Short mmCIF file of C-alpha atoms in Angstrom, two decimals:
data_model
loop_
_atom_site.label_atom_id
_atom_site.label_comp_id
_atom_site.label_asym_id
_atom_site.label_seq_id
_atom_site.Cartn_x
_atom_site.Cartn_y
_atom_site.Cartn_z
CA UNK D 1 -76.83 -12.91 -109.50
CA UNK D 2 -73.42 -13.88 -108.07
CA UNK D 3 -75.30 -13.33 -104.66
CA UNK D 4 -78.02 -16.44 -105.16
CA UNK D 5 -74.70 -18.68 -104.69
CA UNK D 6 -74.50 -18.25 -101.59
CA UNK D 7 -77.78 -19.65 -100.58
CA UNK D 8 -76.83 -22.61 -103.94
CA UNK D 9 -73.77 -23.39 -102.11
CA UNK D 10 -75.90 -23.98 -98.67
CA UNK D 11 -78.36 -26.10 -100.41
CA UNK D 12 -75.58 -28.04 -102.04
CA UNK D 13 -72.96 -28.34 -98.56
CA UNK D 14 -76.28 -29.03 -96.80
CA UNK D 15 -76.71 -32.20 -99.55
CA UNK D 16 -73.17 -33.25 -99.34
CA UNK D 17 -73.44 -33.47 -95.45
CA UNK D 18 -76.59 -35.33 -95.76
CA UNK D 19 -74.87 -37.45 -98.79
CA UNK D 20 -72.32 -38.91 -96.06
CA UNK D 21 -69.47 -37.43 -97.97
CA UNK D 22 -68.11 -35.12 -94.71
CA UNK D 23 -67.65 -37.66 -92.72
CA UNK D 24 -64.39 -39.31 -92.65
CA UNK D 25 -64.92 -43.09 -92.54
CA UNK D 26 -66.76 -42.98 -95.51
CA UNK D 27 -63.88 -42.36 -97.59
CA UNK D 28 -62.08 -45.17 -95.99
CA UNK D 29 -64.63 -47.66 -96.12
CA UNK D 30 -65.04 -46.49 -100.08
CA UNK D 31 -61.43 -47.33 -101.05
CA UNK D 32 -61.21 -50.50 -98.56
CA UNK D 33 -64.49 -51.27 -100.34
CA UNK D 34 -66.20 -51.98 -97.40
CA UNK D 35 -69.13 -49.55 -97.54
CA UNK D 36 -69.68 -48.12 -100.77
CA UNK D 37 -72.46 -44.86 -99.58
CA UNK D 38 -70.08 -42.47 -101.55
CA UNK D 39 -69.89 -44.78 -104.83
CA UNK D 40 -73.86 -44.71 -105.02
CA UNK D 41 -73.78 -41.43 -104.14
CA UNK D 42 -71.77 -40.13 -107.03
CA UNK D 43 -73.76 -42.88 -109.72
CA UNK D 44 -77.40 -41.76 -108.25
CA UNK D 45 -76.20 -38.29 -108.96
CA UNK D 46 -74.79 -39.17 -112.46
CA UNK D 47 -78.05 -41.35 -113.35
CA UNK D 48 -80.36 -38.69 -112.27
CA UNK D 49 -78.18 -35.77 -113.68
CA UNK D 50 -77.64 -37.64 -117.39
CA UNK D 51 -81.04 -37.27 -118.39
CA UNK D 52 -82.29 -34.22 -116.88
CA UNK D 53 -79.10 -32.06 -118.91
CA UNK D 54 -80.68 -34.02 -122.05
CA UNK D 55 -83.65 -32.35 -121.34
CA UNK D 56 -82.45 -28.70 -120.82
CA UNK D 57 -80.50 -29.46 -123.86
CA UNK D 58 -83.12 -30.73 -125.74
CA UNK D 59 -85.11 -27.71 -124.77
CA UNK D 60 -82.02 -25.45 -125.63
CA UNK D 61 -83.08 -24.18 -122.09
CA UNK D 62 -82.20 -20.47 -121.05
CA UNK D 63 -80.74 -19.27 -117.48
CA UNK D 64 -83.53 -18.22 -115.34
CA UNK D 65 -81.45 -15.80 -113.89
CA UNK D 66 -79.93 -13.76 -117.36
CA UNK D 67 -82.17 -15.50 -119.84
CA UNK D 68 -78.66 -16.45 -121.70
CA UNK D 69 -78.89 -19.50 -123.63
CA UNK D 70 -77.30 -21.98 -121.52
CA UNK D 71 -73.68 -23.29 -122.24
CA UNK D 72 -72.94 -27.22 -121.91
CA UNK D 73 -68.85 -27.05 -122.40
CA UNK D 74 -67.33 -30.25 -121.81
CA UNK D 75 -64.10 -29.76 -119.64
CA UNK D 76 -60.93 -30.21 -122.55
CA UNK D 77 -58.73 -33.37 -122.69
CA UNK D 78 -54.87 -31.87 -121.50
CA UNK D 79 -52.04 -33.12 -120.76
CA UNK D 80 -52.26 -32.75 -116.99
CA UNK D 81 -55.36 -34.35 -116.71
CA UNK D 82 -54.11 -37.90 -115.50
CA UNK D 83 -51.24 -37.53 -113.40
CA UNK D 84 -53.44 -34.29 -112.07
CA UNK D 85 -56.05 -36.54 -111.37
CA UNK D 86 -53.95 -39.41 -109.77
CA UNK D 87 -52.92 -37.19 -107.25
CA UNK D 88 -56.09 -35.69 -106.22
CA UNK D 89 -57.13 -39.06 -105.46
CA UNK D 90 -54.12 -39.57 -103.38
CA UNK D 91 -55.25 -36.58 -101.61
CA UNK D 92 -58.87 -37.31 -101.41
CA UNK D 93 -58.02 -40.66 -99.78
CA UNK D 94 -55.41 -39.74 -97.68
CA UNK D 95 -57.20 -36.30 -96.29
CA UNK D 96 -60.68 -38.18 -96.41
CA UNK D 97 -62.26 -34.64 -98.45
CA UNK D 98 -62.55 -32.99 -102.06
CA UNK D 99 -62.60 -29.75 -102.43
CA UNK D 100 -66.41 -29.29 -102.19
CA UNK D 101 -67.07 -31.37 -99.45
CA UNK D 102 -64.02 -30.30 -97.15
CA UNK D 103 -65.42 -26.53 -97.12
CA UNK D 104 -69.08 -28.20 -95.66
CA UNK D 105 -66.85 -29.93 -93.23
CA UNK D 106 -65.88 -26.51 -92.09
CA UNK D 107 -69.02 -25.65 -91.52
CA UNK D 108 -69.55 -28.65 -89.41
CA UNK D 109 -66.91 -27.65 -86.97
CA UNK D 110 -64.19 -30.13 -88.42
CA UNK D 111 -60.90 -28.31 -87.72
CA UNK D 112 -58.93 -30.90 -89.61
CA UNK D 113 -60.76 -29.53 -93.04
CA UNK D 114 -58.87 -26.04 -92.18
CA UNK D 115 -55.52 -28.06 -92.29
CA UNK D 116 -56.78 -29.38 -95.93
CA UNK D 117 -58.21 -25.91 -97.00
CA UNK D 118 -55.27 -24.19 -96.29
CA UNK D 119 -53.60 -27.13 -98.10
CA UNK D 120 -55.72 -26.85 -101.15
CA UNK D 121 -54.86 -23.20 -101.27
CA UNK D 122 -51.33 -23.54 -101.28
CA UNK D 123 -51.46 -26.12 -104.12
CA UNK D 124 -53.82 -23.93 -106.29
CA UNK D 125 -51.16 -21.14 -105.65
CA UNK D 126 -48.44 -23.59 -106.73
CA UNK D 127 -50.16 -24.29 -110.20
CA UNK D 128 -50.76 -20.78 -110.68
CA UNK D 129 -46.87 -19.38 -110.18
CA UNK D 130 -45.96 -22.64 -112.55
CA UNK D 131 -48.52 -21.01 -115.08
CA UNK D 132 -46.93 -17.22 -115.03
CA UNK D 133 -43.23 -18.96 -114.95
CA UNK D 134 -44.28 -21.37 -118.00
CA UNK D 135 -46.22 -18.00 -119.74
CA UNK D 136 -42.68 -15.61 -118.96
CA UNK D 137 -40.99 -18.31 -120.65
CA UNK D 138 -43.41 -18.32 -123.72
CA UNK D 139 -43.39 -14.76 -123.74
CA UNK D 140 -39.27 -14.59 -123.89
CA UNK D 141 -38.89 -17.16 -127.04
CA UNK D 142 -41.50 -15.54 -128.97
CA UNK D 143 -39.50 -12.37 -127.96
CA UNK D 144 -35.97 -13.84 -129.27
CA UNK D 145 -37.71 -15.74 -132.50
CA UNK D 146 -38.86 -12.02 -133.29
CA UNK D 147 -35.32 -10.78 -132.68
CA UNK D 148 -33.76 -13.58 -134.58
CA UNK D 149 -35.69 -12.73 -137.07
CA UNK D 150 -35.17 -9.24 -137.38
CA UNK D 151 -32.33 -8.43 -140.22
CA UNK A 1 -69.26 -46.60 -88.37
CA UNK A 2 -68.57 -43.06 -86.91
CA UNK A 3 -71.26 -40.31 -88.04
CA UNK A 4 -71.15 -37.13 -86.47
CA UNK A 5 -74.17 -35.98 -88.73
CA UNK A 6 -77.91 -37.57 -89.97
CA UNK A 7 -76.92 -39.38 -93.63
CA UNK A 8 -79.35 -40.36 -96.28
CA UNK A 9 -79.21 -43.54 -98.23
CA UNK A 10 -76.59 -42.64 -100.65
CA UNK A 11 -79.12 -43.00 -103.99
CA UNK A 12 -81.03 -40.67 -102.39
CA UNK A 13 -78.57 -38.27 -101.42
CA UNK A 14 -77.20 -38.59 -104.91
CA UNK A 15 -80.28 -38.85 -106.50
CA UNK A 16 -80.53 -35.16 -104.92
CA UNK A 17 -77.33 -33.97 -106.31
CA UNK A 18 -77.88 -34.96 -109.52
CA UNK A 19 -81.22 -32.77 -109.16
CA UNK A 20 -78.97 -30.11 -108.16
CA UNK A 21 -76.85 -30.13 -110.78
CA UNK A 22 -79.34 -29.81 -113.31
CA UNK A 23 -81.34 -26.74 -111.09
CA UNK A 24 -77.65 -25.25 -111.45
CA UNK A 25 -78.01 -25.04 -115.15
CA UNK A 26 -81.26 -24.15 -115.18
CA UNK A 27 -80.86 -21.64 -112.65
CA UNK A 28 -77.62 -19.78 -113.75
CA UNK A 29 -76.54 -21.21 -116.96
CA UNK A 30 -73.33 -22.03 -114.30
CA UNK A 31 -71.60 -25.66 -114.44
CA UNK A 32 -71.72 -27.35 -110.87
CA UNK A 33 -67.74 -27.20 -109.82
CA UNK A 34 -65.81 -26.59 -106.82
CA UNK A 35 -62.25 -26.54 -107.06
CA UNK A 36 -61.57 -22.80 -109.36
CA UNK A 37 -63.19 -21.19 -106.54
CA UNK A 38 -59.77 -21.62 -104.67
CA UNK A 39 -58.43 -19.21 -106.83
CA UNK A 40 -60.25 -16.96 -106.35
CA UNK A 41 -59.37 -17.38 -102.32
CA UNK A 42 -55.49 -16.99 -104.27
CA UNK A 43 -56.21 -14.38 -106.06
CA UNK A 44 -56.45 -12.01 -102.46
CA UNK A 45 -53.14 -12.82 -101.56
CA UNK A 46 -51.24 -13.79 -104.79
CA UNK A 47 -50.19 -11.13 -107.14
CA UNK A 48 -49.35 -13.82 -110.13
CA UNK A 49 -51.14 -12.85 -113.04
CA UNK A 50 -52.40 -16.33 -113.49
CA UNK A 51 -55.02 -15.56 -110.29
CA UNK A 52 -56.06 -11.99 -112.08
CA UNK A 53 -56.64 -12.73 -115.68
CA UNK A 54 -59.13 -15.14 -117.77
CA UNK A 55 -61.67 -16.69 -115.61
CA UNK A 56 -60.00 -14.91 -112.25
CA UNK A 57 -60.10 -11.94 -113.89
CA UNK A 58 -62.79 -10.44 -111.80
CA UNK A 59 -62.52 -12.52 -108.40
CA UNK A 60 -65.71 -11.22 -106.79
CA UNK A 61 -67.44 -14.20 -109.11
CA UNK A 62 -69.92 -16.44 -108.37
CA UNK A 63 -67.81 -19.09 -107.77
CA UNK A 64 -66.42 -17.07 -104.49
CA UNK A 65 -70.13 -17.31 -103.09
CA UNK A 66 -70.62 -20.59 -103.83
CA UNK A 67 -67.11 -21.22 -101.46
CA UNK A 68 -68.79 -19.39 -99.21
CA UNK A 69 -72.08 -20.96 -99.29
CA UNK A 70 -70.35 -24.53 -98.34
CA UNK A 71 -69.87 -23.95 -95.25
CA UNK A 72 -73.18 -22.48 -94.40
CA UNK A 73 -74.53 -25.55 -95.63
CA UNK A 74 -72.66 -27.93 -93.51
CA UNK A 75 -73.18 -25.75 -90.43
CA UNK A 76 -77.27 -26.46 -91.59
CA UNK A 77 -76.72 -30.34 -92.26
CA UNK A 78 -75.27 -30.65 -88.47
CA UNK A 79 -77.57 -28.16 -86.33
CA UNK A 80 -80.27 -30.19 -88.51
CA UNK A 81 -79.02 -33.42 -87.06
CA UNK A 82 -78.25 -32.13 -83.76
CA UNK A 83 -80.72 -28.86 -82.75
CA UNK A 84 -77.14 -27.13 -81.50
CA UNK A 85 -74.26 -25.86 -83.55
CA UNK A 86 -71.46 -28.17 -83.88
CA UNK A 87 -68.38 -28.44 -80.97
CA UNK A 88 -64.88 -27.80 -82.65
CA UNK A 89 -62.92 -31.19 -83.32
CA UNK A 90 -60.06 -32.48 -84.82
CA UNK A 91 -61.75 -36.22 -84.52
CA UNK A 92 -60.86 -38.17 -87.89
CA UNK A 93 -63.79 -40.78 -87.05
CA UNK A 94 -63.08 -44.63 -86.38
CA UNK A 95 -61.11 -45.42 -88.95
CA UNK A 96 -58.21 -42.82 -89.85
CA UNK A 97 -57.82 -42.35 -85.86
CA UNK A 98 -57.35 -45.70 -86.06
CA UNK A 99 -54.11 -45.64 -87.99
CA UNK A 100 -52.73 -42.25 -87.43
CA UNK A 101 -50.65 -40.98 -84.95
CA UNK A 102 -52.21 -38.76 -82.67
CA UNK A 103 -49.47 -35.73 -82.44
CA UNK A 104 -51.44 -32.50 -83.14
CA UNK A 105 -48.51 -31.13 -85.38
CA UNK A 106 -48.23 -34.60 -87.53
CA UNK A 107 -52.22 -34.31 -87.95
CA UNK A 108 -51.51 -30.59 -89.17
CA UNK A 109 -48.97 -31.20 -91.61
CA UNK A 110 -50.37 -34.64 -92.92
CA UNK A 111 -53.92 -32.89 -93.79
CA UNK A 112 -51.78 -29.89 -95.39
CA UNK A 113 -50.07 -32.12 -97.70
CA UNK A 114 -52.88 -34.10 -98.81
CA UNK A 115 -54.29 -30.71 -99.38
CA UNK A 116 -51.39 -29.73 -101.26
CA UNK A 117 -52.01 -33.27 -103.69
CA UNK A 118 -55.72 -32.33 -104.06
CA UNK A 119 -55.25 -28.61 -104.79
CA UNK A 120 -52.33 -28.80 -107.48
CA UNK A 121 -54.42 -32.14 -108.51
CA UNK A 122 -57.06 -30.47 -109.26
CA UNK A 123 -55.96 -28.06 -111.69
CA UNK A 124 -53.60 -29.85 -113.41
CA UNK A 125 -56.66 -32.23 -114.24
CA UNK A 126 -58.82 -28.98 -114.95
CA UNK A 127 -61.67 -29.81 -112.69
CA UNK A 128 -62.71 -32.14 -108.57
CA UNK A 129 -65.37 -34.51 -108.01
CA UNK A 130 -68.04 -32.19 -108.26
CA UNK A 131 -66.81 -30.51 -112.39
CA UNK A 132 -65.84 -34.27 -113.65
CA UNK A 133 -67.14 -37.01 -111.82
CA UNK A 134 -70.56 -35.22 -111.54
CA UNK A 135 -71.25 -32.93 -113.89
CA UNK A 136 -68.63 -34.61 -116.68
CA UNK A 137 -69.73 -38.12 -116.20
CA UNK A 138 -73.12 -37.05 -116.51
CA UNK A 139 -72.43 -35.65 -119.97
CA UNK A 140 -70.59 -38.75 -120.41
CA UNK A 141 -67.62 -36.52 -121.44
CA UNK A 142 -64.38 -38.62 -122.31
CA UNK A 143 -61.83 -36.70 -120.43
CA UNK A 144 -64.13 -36.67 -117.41
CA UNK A 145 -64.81 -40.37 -117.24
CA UNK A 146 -60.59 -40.52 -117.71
CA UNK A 147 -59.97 -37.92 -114.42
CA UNK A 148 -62.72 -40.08 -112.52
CA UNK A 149 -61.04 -42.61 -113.19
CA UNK A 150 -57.89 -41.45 -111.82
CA UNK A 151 -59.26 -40.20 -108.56
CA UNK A 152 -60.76 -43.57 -107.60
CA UNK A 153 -57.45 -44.87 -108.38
CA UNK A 154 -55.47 -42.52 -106.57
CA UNK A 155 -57.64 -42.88 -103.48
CA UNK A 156 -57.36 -46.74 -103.56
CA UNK A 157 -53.61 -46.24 -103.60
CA UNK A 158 -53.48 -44.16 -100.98
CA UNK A 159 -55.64 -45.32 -98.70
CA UNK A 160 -54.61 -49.10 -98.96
CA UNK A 161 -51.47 -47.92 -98.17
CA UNK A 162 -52.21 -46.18 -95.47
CA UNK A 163 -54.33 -48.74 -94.09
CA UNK A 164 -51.70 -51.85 -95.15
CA UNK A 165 -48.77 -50.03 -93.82
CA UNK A 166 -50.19 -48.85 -90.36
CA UNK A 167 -53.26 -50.28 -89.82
#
């Protein structure tokens, strides 16, 4: 199944190309709000989108694919989530790409998107050596409150 | 206005996406997202556990087609427009040429660092545009609308800065 992303991804690059949102002046003329294409862009997709997850819901839908029921799991509030999401924005304005749309950019022969990609992937990396560090540290004080504990 | 490909009226481009999104879930069961699937990219260099375990823990995932898939689709939306594949570039378009300096090696490290913002970003808010602002919003999940928020903020920031300062 993992395979049928590959043409999903095409059709879904192929819509953000179409959708304006890999080319660059879009993103400045959204946040100079001068030309808002990208604003109706992401509200079509949200007003369209709403009610057609109400229906699979509704219709406790299955996966064509596995025939699993299908899961609807609202991403988690956490504690990262602003300030995480402040800066993305600094980066999507400042770059002019998100991390969907930058890889279609690629694709379009923009070499400035492999500047951001390789960006992207060092700051993913960078969140993921904070997570082991932060889990070593967990892992040591539960260590030493067992220890302390011990008569 | 500087368009290098064909672009659809934006309700019916995103009118589109939002028929993607659901086709996703219908399809796969799979939530429409974009930014994970850079750790799985991590996860063939790194050797942090972080990039091996829970959802990483098998890297040859979905998620690392769907990267894949991007670009392919891209590459479509321009020979589409054109009928010839698409000429290498580092043009910004009208507007960010307008206001940034033209040094190759500035360019470079500039687009790496806002990479850098969006990456980290990304996961410290758990999700991009594509897992909160679509597929959240649509749901009308709290913490989505919240993150959504904060990107539109973030980007006004930033780019009236960028504009104000040097523009």
């Amino acid at each position: 199944m993992k395979y049928l992303f590959l043409p999903l991804g095409a059709v879904f690059g192929f819509l953000l190309s179409r959708a304006g949102a890999t080319t660059y002046d879009y993103y400045a003329e959204l946040f100079l709000f001068r030309d808002l294409q990208l604003m109706w862009v992401i509200g079509a997709a949200v007003l369209v989108g709403a009610p057609l997850l109400v229906m699979l819901k509704r219709a406790r839908a299955r996966s064509l694919f596995d025939g699993a029921p299908i899961q609807f799991q609202p991403k988690p509030m956490k504690r990262g989530l602003l300030p995480g999401s402040l800066m993305l924005g600094v980066g999507w304005g400042l770059s002019a790409a998100c991390p969907g749309t930058v890889l279609a950019m690629l694709g379009e022969g923009k070499l400035g998107a492999l500047c951001t990609v390789t960006g992207i992937i060092l700051g993913t990396w960078l969140y993921g050596l904070a997570q082991d560090r932060k889990q070593a540290a967990r892992t040591r004080s539960a260590e030493a409150a067992r220890l302390d504990f011990a008569p | 206005m500087q368009q290098s490909v064909i672009v659809w009226p934006g309700w019916v481009a995103g009118g589109l996406i939002g028929v993607y999104l659901a086709l996703q879930y219908w399809l796969s069961g799979k939530a429409l997202g974009c930014s994970s699937g850079y750790g799985n990219l991590c996860g063939i260099f790194s050797r942090a556990r972080y990039f091996h375990s829970g959802e990483y823990a098998e890297l040859n995932n979905w998620r690392l087609w769907f990267s894949l898939g991007l670009p392919l689709g891209g590459l479509l939306g321009y020979v589409t427009s054109h009928g010839a594949l698409p000429a290498p570039s580092f043009d910004m378009g009208a507007l960010y040429e307008s206001v940034l300096p033209q040094s190759l090696w500035f360019r470079a490290a500039y687009l790496v660092l806002g990479g850098v913002l969006i990456g980290l970003g990304a996961r410290l808010a758990g999700g991009c545009q594509s897992g909160h602002s679509i597929n959240g919003m649509a749901q009308l999940n709290p913490p989505s609308l919240l993150a959504s928020a904060g990107f539109f903020v973030g980007g006004i920031v930033a780019v009236q800065a960028l504009f104000g300062v040097w523009g």
